[in-house]
XYZ file of C-alpha atoms in Angstrom:
483
model
C -16.074 31.878 -208.273
C -19.715 31.042 -207.584
C -21.523 28.886 -210.113
C -25.144 29.722 -210.919
C -27.400 26.713 -210.714
C -29.893 28.102 -213.195
C -27.310 28.440 -215.941
C -26.972 32.036 -216.984
C -27.294 32.666 -220.684
C -26.307 36.174 -221.591
C -27.285 38.208 -224.608
C -23.618 38.972 -225.275
C -22.686 35.300 -225.393
C -23.092 31.939 -223.734
C -21.325 30.745 -220.627
C -21.399 27.251 -219.198
C -20.676 25.930 -215.734
C -19.572 22.368 -216.403
C -19.244 21.587 -212.713
C -22.668 22.994 -211.916
C -24.662 20.671 -209.652
C -27.753 21.071 -211.768
C -26.185 21.050 -215.239
C -27.640 17.659 -216.090
C -26.683 17.618 -219.720
C -23.127 18.985 -219.297
C -23.473 20.388 -222.800
C -20.929 22.522 -224.587
C -22.161 25.975 -225.336
C -21.620 27.449 -228.765
C -19.241 30.392 -228.942
C -20.668 33.697 -230.101
C -18.479 33.693 -233.195
C -19.794 30.255 -234.171
C -23.358 31.431 -233.728
C -22.696 34.411 -235.944
C -21.291 32.073 -238.594
C -24.380 29.877 -238.332
C -26.639 32.904 -238.672
C -25.015 33.645 -242.027
C -25.930 30.163 -243.252
C -29.660 29.507 -242.693
C -29.399 25.873 -243.750
C -26.690 25.121 -241.181
C -28.535 27.153 -238.580
C -31.715 25.150 -239.151
C -29.756 21.908 -238.712
C -28.322 23.203 -235.436
C -31.633 24.461 -234.059
C -33.429 21.262 -235.048
C -30.811 19.248 -233.180
C -31.176 21.257 -229.981
C -34.959 21.226 -230.258
C -35.045 17.453 -230.780
C -32.905 17.049 -227.679
C -35.256 19.235 -225.676
C -38.301 17.257 -226.815
C -36.482 14.063 -225.831
C -35.689 15.551 -222.435
C -39.420 15.904 -221.755
C -39.720 12.110 -221.574
C -36.175 11.225 -220.504
C -35.334 8.803 -217.701
C -33.136 10.334 -214.991
C -33.265 13.996 -215.954
C -31.453 14.879 -212.736
C -27.849 13.679 -212.783
C -26.965 15.033 -209.348
C -26.937 11.539 -207.864
C -25.277 8.334 -209.001
C -28.254 6.252 -207.923
C -31.170 5.510 -210.189
C -34.420 7.318 -209.412
C -37.299 5.368 -210.860
C -39.668 8.262 -210.256
C -37.704 10.527 -212.604
C -38.940 10.111 -216.168
C -39.375 13.670 -217.354
C -42.455 15.856 -217.534
C -44.830 12.961 -216.847
C -43.084 12.073 -213.598
C -43.512 15.638 -212.351
C -47.152 15.710 -213.413
C -47.976 12.512 -211.583
C -45.883 13.513 -208.577
C -47.897 16.703 -208.239
C -51.115 14.673 -208.423
C -49.810 12.733 -205.431
C -49.525 16.017 -203.513
C -53.278 16.481 -203.842
C -56.013 14.583 -202.029
C -57.234 12.934 -205.237
C -54.547 10.250 -205.530
C -53.996 7.885 -202.590
C -50.639 6.113 -202.816
C -51.161 2.750 -201.180
C -47.494 1.773 -200.679
C -44.655 4.001 -199.472
C -42.273 3.686 -202.405
C -40.951 5.711 -205.362
C -42.478 9.231 -205.523
C -43.581 9.024 -201.888
C -41.741 12.302 -201.258
C -44.478 14.043 -203.214
C -47.256 12.242 -201.361
C -45.792 12.852 -197.885
C -44.637 16.404 -198.673
C -41.054 15.568 -197.686
C -40.052 16.100 -201.317
C -40.843 19.805 -201.123
C -38.092 20.612 -198.603
C -34.829 22.145 -199.740
C -32.670 19.053 -199.176
C -34.884 16.758 -201.216
C -33.886 15.416 -204.618
C -37.511 15.956 -205.713
C -37.527 19.754 -205.496
C -34.018 19.680 -206.970
C -35.235 17.552 -209.864
C -38.241 19.786 -210.575
C -36.174 22.986 -210.430
C -33.446 21.516 -212.608
C -35.881 20.066 -215.127
C -37.600 23.313 -216.032
C -34.462 25.458 -215.910
C -32.771 22.982 -218.257
C -35.634 23.408 -220.737
C -35.307 27.189 -220.345
C -31.562 27.007 -220.943
C -31.950 24.976 -224.111
C -34.733 27.228 -225.370
C -32.479 30.226 -224.867
C -29.758 28.535 -226.915
C -32.066 28.466 -229.915
C -33.668 31.845 -229.288
C -30.217 33.431 -229.402
C -29.890 32.290 -233.004
C -33.465 33.044 -234.093
C -34.215 36.701 -233.374
C -37.740 38.021 -233.824
C -36.860 39.553 -237.202
C -35.294 36.429 -238.697
C -36.385 35.996 -242.321
C -36.526 32.208 -242.653
C -40.075 30.977 -242.090
C -38.833 27.613 -240.818
C -36.642 29.339 -238.256
C -39.550 31.544 -237.218
C -41.503 28.372 -236.533
C -38.546 27.042 -234.558
C -38.471 30.225 -232.506
C -42.181 29.843 -231.816
C -41.861 26.262 -230.595
C -39.019 27.088 -228.224
C -40.727 30.201 -226.886
C -43.668 27.935 -226.101
C -41.458 25.552 -224.136
C -39.843 28.419 -222.235
C -43.209 29.959 -221.412
C -44.549 26.545 -220.382
C -41.561 26.098 -218.042
C -41.901 29.509 -216.376
C -45.655 28.956 -216.005
C -45.045 25.712 -214.118
C -42.121 26.962 -212.052
C -43.879 30.068 -210.802
C -46.934 28.123 -209.663
C -44.721 25.762 -207.674
C -42.164 28.124 -206.105
C -43.751 31.576 -205.817
C -44.363 32.939 -202.329
C -46.537 35.989 -202.901
C -44.425 38.366 -204.968
C -41.234 36.440 -204.189
C -40.687 34.703 -207.480
C -37.804 32.867 -209.119
C -34.669 33.709 -211.135
C -35.309 34.980 -214.649
C -33.287 33.643 -217.581
C -33.876 35.238 -220.954
C -31.540 36.739 -223.528
C -32.459 40.193 -222.254
C -32.301 39.434 -218.529
C -29.962 37.420 -216.354
C -31.374 37.925 -212.879
C -30.233 35.522 -210.168
C -32.448 36.888 -207.408
C -36.068 35.992 -206.736
C -37.592 38.171 -209.427
C -41.115 39.402 -208.661
C -43.809 36.834 -209.353
C -45.717 39.297 -211.522
C -42.647 39.711 -213.763
C -42.297 35.945 -214.248
C -46.025 35.588 -214.931
C -45.767 38.359 -217.528
C -42.731 36.681 -219.110
C -44.592 33.380 -219.455
C -47.500 35.213 -221.067
C -45.252 37.103 -223.475
C -43.456 33.899 -224.513
C -46.677 31.974 -225.074
C -48.459 34.750 -226.941
C -45.493 35.367 -229.247
C -45.234 31.616 -229.817
C -48.917 31.470 -230.735
C -48.480 34.224 -233.316
C -45.320 32.736 -234.804
C -46.809 29.258 -235.228
C -49.740 30.300 -237.384
C -49.509 28.189 -240.537
C -47.068 25.637 -239.118
C -48.080 22.037 -239.922
C -46.368 19.558 -237.645
C -45.462 15.983 -238.542
C -45.893 14.499 -235.066
C -47.836 15.184 -231.883
C -44.472 15.329 -230.143
C -44.014 18.748 -231.749
C -45.660 21.891 -230.467
C -47.871 23.713 -232.940
C -50.227 26.676 -232.580
C -53.012 24.473 -231.222
C -50.786 23.109 -228.459
C -49.862 26.673 -227.551
C -53.562 27.529 -227.545
C -54.041 24.751 -225.004
C -51.215 26.009 -222.796
C -52.600 29.543 -223.066
C -56.039 28.210 -222.078
C -54.442 26.871 -218.888
C -52.612 30.151 -218.337
C -55.662 32.370 -218.876
C -57.790 30.172 -216.602
C -55.123 30.399 -213.890
C -54.912 34.201 -214.036
C -58.551 35.094 -214.593
C -58.832 35.926 -218.296
C -61.811 33.628 -218.667
C -63.027 34.769 -222.083
C -59.636 34.096 -223.610
C -59.336 30.805 -221.737
C -62.580 29.617 -223.311
C -61.553 30.778 -226.791
C -58.118 29.155 -226.669
C -59.507 25.946 -225.192
C -62.039 25.622 -228.004
C -59.325 26.124 -230.632
C -57.171 23.413 -229.076
C -60.198 21.133 -228.744
C -61.077 21.552 -232.409
C -57.560 20.519 -233.448
C -58.142 16.881 -232.451
C -61.103 14.530 -232.173
C -63.736 14.392 -229.435
C -63.551 11.400 -227.135
C -65.455 8.275 -227.998
C -66.025 5.214 -225.860
C -63.043 3.674 -227.640
C -60.644 6.500 -226.768
C -61.846 6.548 -223.159
C -61.153 2.840 -222.762
C -57.936 2.499 -224.752
C -55.551 2.755 -221.786
C -54.170 6.196 -222.696
C -50.941 4.685 -223.976
C -50.818 5.692 -227.642
C -49.894 9.134 -228.983
C -51.824 8.444 -232.186
C -55.090 8.397 -230.227
C -57.457 10.793 -232.045
C -58.198 12.783 -228.866
C -54.554 13.493 -227.966
C -53.217 16.964 -228.758
C -49.648 16.742 -227.382
C -47.555 13.973 -225.925
C -44.279 12.059 -225.853
C -43.598 8.943 -227.882
C -41.889 6.084 -226.050
C -40.037 3.352 -227.940
C -38.044 0.291 -226.966
C -34.918 2.436 -227.211
C -36.195 5.380 -225.163
C -38.194 3.433 -222.579
C -37.120 3.699 -218.961
C -38.701 0.243 -218.351
C -39.362 0.233 -214.601
C -38.535 3.936 -214.430
C -41.645 4.911 -216.345
C -45.172 6.179 -215.860
C -46.915 2.889 -216.599
C -44.541 0.986 -214.344
C -45.449 3.277 -211.456
C -49.169 3.587 -212.210
C -50.307 0.657 -214.353
C -52.129 -1.776 -212.092
C -52.496 -4.211 -214.992
C -48.908 -3.848 -216.228
C -45.610 -5.424 -215.195
C -43.765 -2.908 -213.078
C -43.931 -1.448 -209.613
C -47.720 -1.216 -209.624
C -48.630 -4.439 -211.420
C -45.905 -6.762 -210.120
C -45.202 -5.388 -206.658
C -48.596 -3.965 -205.766
C -47.486 -0.355 -205.442
C -50.978 0.766 -206.374
C -52.253 4.276 -206.977
C -55.955 4.960 -206.477
C -58.616 7.623 -206.792
C -59.896 9.262 -203.619
C -63.055 7.527 -202.381
C -64.997 10.816 -202.278
C -64.358 11.412 -205.963
C -65.209 7.858 -206.908
C -68.485 8.075 -204.986
C -69.493 11.016 -207.186
C -69.388 8.829 -210.289
C -72.781 7.753 -211.558
C -73.390 3.993 -211.907
C -74.188 4.650 -215.570
C -70.871 6.438 -216.210
C -68.546 4.223 -218.255
C -65.604 5.347 -216.135
C -67.117 3.880 -212.950
C -66.345 0.247 -213.777
C -63.590 0.732 -216.335
C -61.225 3.309 -214.843
C -61.041 2.217 -211.220
C -61.511 -0.989 -209.231
C -64.951 -1.155 -207.713
C -65.351 -1.887 -203.994
C -65.494 -5.622 -203.545
C -63.178 -6.400 -206.459
C -61.772 -9.865 -205.760
C -58.316 -9.153 -207.168
C -57.456 -5.546 -206.401
C -57.969 -2.993 -203.626
C -60.947 -0.710 -204.125
C -60.478 2.377 -206.282
C -57.048 1.504 -207.763
C -56.213 2.614 -211.290
C -57.484 0.782 -214.363
C -57.554 3.988 -216.432
C -53.928 3.776 -217.595
C -52.971 0.476 -219.234
C -49.953 -0.058 -221.462
C -50.681 -2.585 -224.217
C -46.958 -2.893 -224.995
C -43.888 -3.923 -223.013
C -43.012 -0.586 -221.385
C -43.480 1.441 -224.570
C -46.645 3.270 -223.540
C -46.621 6.898 -224.685
C -47.144 9.867 -222.359
C -50.089 12.220 -222.788
C -49.497 15.910 -222.023
C -52.717 17.360 -223.460
C -55.984 15.966 -224.808
C -59.360 17.267 -225.879
C -61.194 16.377 -222.647
C -59.096 18.872 -220.680
C -59.911 21.591 -223.168
C -63.666 21.055 -222.827
C -63.353 21.233 -219.054
C -61.322 24.453 -219.272
C -63.886 26.001 -221.593
C -66.757 24.983 -219.321
C -65.089 26.267 -216.158
C -64.025 29.512 -217.794
C -67.580 30.178 -218.983
C -68.961 29.455 -215.515
C -66.436 31.749 -213.860
C -67.288 34.429 -216.420
C -70.978 34.294 -215.454
C -72.152 32.292 -218.466
C -73.764 29.357 -216.662
C -75.879 28.404 -219.663
C -72.811 28.265 -221.889
C -70.916 26.330 -219.237
C -73.748 23.837 -218.934
C -73.855 23.341 -222.699
C -70.137 22.516 -222.778
C -70.446 20.256 -219.724
C -73.304 18.377 -221.393
C -71.146 18.012 -224.513
C -68.402 16.560 -222.324
C -70.681 14.163 -220.424
C -72.592 12.807 -223.424
C -70.117 10.039 -224.254
C -69.319 9.310 -220.619
C -72.758 8.974 -219.054
C -75.807 8.670 -221.305
C -78.070 9.286 -218.292
C -76.466 12.637 -217.404
C -78.706 15.707 -217.211
C -78.192 19.125 -215.669
C -80.141 17.933 -212.647
C -77.285 15.463 -211.982
C -74.907 18.299 -211.086
C -73.036 18.114 -207.793
C -74.698 20.493 -205.300
C -76.973 21.518 -208.194
C -74.109 23.734 -209.326
C -72.637 23.626 -212.806
C -69.297 24.934 -211.493
C -69.112 22.293 -208.772
C -69.896 19.590 -211.315
C -67.227 20.853 -213.696
C -64.632 20.795 -210.942
C -65.693 17.317 -209.873
C -65.344 16.141 -213.459
C -61.847 17.656 -213.668
C -60.835 15.578 -210.657
C -62.241 12.365 -212.144
C -61.430 12.811 -215.821
C -57.923 14.194 -215.398
C -56.894 11.792 -212.629
C -53.217 10.941 -213.083
C -52.595 13.660 -215.666
C -51.003 16.320 -213.481
C -53.703 18.890 -212.691
C -55.053 18.083 -209.218
C -52.396 19.939 -207.187
C -52.523 23.034 -209.384
C -56.338 22.970 -209.201
C -56.289 22.652 -205.414
C -54.157 25.779 -205.204
C -56.097 27.668 -207.874
C -59.417 26.976 -206.144
C -57.995 27.912 -202.719
C -58.924 24.489 -201.363
C -57.567 22.828 -198.260
C -55.842 19.451 -198.420
C -58.099 16.991 -196.571
C -57.124 13.337 -196.574
C -58.256 12.348 -193.093
C -62.025 11.897 -193.161
C -64.433 9.076 -192.213
C -63.946 6.213 -194.635
C -60.776 7.674 -196.158
C -58.847 5.333 -198.437
C -55.582 7.191 -197.886
C -52.994 5.008 -196.106
C -51.662 5.869 -192.664
C -48.358 7.303 -193.911
C -50.154 10.028 -195.899
C -53.589 10.209 -194.327
C -52.730 12.629 -191.520
C -51.662 15.410 -193.893
C -54.505 17.901 -193.612
C -53.375 21.414 -194.551
C -55.501 24.576 -194.743
C -56.105 26.496 -197.939
C -53.107 28.557 -199.075
C -50.789 26.624 -196.769
C -47.079 27.388 -197.249
C -46.719 23.622 -197.598
C -48.143 24.069 -201.087
C -44.927 25.824 -202.168
C -41.820 23.841 -203.006
C -38.671 25.084 -201.338
C -35.817 26.266 -203.525
C -33.137 23.501 -203.624
C -30.347 23.832 -201.089
C -27.812 23.553 -203.919
C -29.230 26.760 -205.397
C -28.949 28.584 -202.087
C -25.370 27.393 -201.642
C -24.274 28.362 -205.142
C -26.298 31.479 -205.921
C -25.137 34.572 -204.007
C -28.365 36.392 -204.871
C -30.600 33.928 -202.975
C -29.932 33.100 -199.346
C -31.637 31.336 -196.447
C -33.730 34.413 -195.648
C -35.202 34.252 -199.161
C -36.329 30.633 -198.761
C -39.958 29.525 -198.712
C -41.294 28.395 -195.347
C -40.451 24.947 -194.071
């Protein structure tokens, strides 16, 4: 009997494929009778749902989320590893040494045999599976307010996962399998259906989480969902809503100050963070961690072995000399100790316990500004951009804009400000930009420099993992994305 890689969860009950190549957790599924018993006891049900939810939140920052290999993969540390890997697929992030995560940078990780596409696919479908476990016990009409909040948080995670998956794997209207309680579709469901499902999940989550007061930035609340919706609406052209949601999320935390911009981005309690993952001595992956891979000034692959990550020279050259990020976030040309343009932005002040940022206020300002510009409100966009730039460059004026265009300046600032935070590849695709690494004076190394791809290249789609094709009778080689 074929095993489904994406772990079917049916409305009539739960089934588990323990031998499944992508079942990383190898969890036991709860029998329908047990779930019915839990539903009759709200206190026990809340304990159960909290346990599953806590495990899902932990999975977002877990080392080695993909258990399909016995070897350790030091570029697999949850959501943050995928975010930074996707940055490496852009032109904004030269990788100076061919080491961990190089499959992203060289585009070999997108092919069906690669552990990277397998890891990405498995990661988000595991989150979807666990969300469905809870959603099966928390129907829309459940009376308990706490369980309604739980439903909202897990709908947000499921919508977040579908939103990311569809942007990585869709080929036109050829989408991905759909796993909800109402649908168990193994084929490549139409992209528009998956996009609509992500929207429905996120919008219901937003409504359900009104009034929920979280105890930690690890938890998703309505403002986090507003931030995810801001990303979603910007991606799919609802610019008015993108601006509105971004402003709500922005108002939920503090604006950046010089202190928050220079604090190393390693602490979830930072006033400007909206959502993140907390890393402790117990949960740290040590060398298999974001700061190990990225932190030039930290012990780890970057700091000890010189596996540096840098900003693209063209982006750096657009920084004003009076911008505080120019000298503090990246090594200046001529630095006696480090190659030009390598990262100083991310610095862990602890011993491998630096937290992971998933959302902060700066991103929300940039979404609001871009959405206003795309909606024809250049004056409004400029006002938000000026608000953003005030703490970063005291000499900034509208006349400083790249190409004298507010939209171009906003997009330049996204590339600089959000460097290393997981947006550059998605932005490249959203803006219909080509990938251009080979140019006069390029600081991309030889092993990645020759990758120039045109806008909308099929290379910008990950291939579905070969394990999925082998195990899922509803997807075959003819359904695969281009090589």
